[in-house]
Structure formats: structure tokens, C-alpha cells
XYZ file of C-alpha atoms in Angstrom:
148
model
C 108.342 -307.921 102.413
C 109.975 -304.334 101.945
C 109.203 -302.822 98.278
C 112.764 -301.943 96.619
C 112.413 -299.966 93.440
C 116.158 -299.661 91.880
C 116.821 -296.437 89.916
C 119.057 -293.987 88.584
C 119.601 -290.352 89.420
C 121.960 -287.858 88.636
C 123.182 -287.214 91.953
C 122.752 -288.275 95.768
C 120.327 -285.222 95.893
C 118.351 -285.841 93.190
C 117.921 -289.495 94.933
C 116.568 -288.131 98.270
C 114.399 -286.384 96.562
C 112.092 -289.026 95.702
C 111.193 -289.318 99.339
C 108.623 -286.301 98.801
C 107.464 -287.991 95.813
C 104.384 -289.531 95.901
C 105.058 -293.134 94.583
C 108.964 -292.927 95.338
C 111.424 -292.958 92.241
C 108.571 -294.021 89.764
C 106.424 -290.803 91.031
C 109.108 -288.633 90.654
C 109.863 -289.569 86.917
C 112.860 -291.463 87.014
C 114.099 -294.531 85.740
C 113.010 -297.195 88.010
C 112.937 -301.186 88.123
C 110.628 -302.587 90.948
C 112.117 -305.277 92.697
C 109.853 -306.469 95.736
C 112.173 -307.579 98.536
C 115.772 -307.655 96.486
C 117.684 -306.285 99.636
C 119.742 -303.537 98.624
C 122.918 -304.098 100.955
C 123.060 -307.658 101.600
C 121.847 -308.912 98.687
C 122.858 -306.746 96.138
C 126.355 -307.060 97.903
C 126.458 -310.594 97.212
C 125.710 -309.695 93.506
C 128.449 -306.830 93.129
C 130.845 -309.874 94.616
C 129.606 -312.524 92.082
C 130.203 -309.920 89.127
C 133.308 -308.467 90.149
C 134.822 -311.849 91.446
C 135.281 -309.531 95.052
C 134.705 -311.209 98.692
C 131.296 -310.146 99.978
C 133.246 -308.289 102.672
C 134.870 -306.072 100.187
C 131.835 -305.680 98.268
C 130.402 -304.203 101.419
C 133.322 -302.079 102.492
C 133.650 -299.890 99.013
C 132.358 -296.894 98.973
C 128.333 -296.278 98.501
C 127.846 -299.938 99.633
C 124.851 -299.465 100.964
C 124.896 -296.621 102.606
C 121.501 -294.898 103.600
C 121.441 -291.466 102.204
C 118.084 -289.973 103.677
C 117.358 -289.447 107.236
C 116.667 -292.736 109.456
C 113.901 -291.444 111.349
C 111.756 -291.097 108.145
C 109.269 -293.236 108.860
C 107.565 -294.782 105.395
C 111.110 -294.867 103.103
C 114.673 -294.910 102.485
C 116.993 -293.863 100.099
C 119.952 -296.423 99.472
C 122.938 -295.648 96.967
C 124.734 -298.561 94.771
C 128.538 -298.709 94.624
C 129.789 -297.742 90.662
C 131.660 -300.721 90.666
C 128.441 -302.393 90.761
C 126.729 -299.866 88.350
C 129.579 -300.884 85.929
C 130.014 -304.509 86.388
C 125.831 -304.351 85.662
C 126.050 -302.031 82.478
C 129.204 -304.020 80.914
C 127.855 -307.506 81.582
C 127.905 -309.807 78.114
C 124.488 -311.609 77.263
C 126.970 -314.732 77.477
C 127.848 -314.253 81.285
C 124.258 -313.269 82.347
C 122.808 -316.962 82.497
C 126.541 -318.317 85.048
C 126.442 -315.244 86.627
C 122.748 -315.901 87.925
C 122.789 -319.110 88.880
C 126.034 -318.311 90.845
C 124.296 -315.166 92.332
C 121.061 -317.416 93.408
C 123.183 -319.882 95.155
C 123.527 -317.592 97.918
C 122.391 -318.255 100.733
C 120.128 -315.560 100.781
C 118.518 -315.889 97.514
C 118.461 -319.465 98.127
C 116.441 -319.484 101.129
C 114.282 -317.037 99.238
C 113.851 -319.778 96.724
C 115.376 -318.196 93.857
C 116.084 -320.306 90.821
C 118.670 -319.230 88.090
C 115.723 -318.150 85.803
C 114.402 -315.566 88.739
C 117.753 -314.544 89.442
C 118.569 -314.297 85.415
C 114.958 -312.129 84.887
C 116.082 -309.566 87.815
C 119.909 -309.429 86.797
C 118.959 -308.896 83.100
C 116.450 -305.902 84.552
C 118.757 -304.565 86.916
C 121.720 -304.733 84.175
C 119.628 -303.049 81.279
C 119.664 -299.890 84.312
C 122.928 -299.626 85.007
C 123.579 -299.714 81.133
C 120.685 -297.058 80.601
C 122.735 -294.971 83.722
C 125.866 -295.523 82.090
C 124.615 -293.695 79.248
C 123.072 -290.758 81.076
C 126.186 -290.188 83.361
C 124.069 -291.282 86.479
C 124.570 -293.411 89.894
C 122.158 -296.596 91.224
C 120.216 -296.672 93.973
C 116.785 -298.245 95.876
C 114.271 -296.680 97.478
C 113.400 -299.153 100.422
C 109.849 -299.007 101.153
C 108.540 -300.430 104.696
């Protein structure tokens, strides 16, 4: 299973640049939840369509979706960028909504067949949220580094 640490930078460059950093994001001093095999298109698409009340299709087709940002012939890592409606939808989501958005978000089919329960979906939502809100703040994008 593929290590995905989330985390904000500044700017697309400043994201890349974790690749020469030993220990990816984390290494390179940045603000950084490890999430072990949260996939950062597909399932994080799913996510950004649960909080935005979006298809999954046009989760995937906005901008940043996605989108691998360092080469794809470096062999050990990737660099992966968030879309801001995501980053927003994350920082402005209400305590209240957390708990139904969750259980919504782990009834997909991915998640599901992960074996995700509303209480591990809740405990990564809450940590990827508190991010977003923490990037929010500090004028800076989401992304994952996606470790092989």
C-alpha cells in the first residue's frame, strides 16, 4: 500500500521540492498529515464530491484534480496537487457536518471495499480538514506526496 502524506505548501514549487527531501514533506519541514494508502485522485475525488455536493466526474475535471506535478519517471515518489475547492470545502467544514459527511464519504465504493467505517473515515476527514484550515490560514495549496 502506497504511503500518502497530505501537506501544504506555498506554491507548486515549493511542493516538488520535497522530492529531494529526505523523508518527503515531513523531511522538508512542512505541514504534513500521513495517510497510508488514502489515494489522492480517486479517493480524495470522491471526498471533494461528497463535500461540495459535485458529481465525482466534475470533481475530477476541475483544475489541480489530481494532477501529478513532478516528473513520472522519478522512480521512489510523486508529487500530487489538491483542487482549492477541496482545500476550502476541508477548512470551512462545521464540527456538525463532519460525522454525515464521513459516513457518506466511506460509503464509497472505494473506501468501502477498503473497509472503512464512518469512525475511520471521520478520524482522517477531521485530520485532513484541520490542514486545509491550517493552509487557509497561511495562504497555501494541498497536496500528497505518493510514495511507492
Amino acid at each position: 500500500m502506497p504511503l500518502c502524506d497530505y501537506f501544504s505548501a506555498l506554491d507548486d514549487a515549493t511542493a516538488v521540492a520535497v522530492l529531494d527531501a529526505p523523508g518527503g514533506p515531513g523531511g522538508a519541514g512542512l505541514d504534513t498529515v500521513p495517510l497510508k494508502g488514502v489515494d489522492p485522485v480517486v479517493v480524495i475525488a470522491r471526498l471533494e464530491a461528497v463535500l461540495t455536493g459535485c458529481t465525482y466526474e466534475e470533481a475530477r475535471a476541475r483544475p489541480r484534480s489530481g494532477r501529478l506535478l513532478s516528473d513520472p519517471q522519478h522512480d521512489e515518489a510523486f508529487v500530487v496537487s489538491l483542487t482549492d475547492t477541496l482545500a476550502e470545502a476541508l477548512a470551512a467544514l462545521p464540527p456538525d457536518r463532519l460525522l454525515p459527511a464521513a459516513t457518506a464519504w466511506s460509503a464509497t465504493e472505494e473506501l468501502r471495499l477498503d473497509g472503512a467505517t464512518p469512525d475511520t473515515a471521520a478520524a482522517i476527514l477531521h485530520a485532513l480538514s484541520t490542514l486545509a484550515h491550517r493552509a487557509r490560514t497561511d495562504g497555501h495549496h494541498l497536496y500528497c506526496w505518493w510514495s511507492l
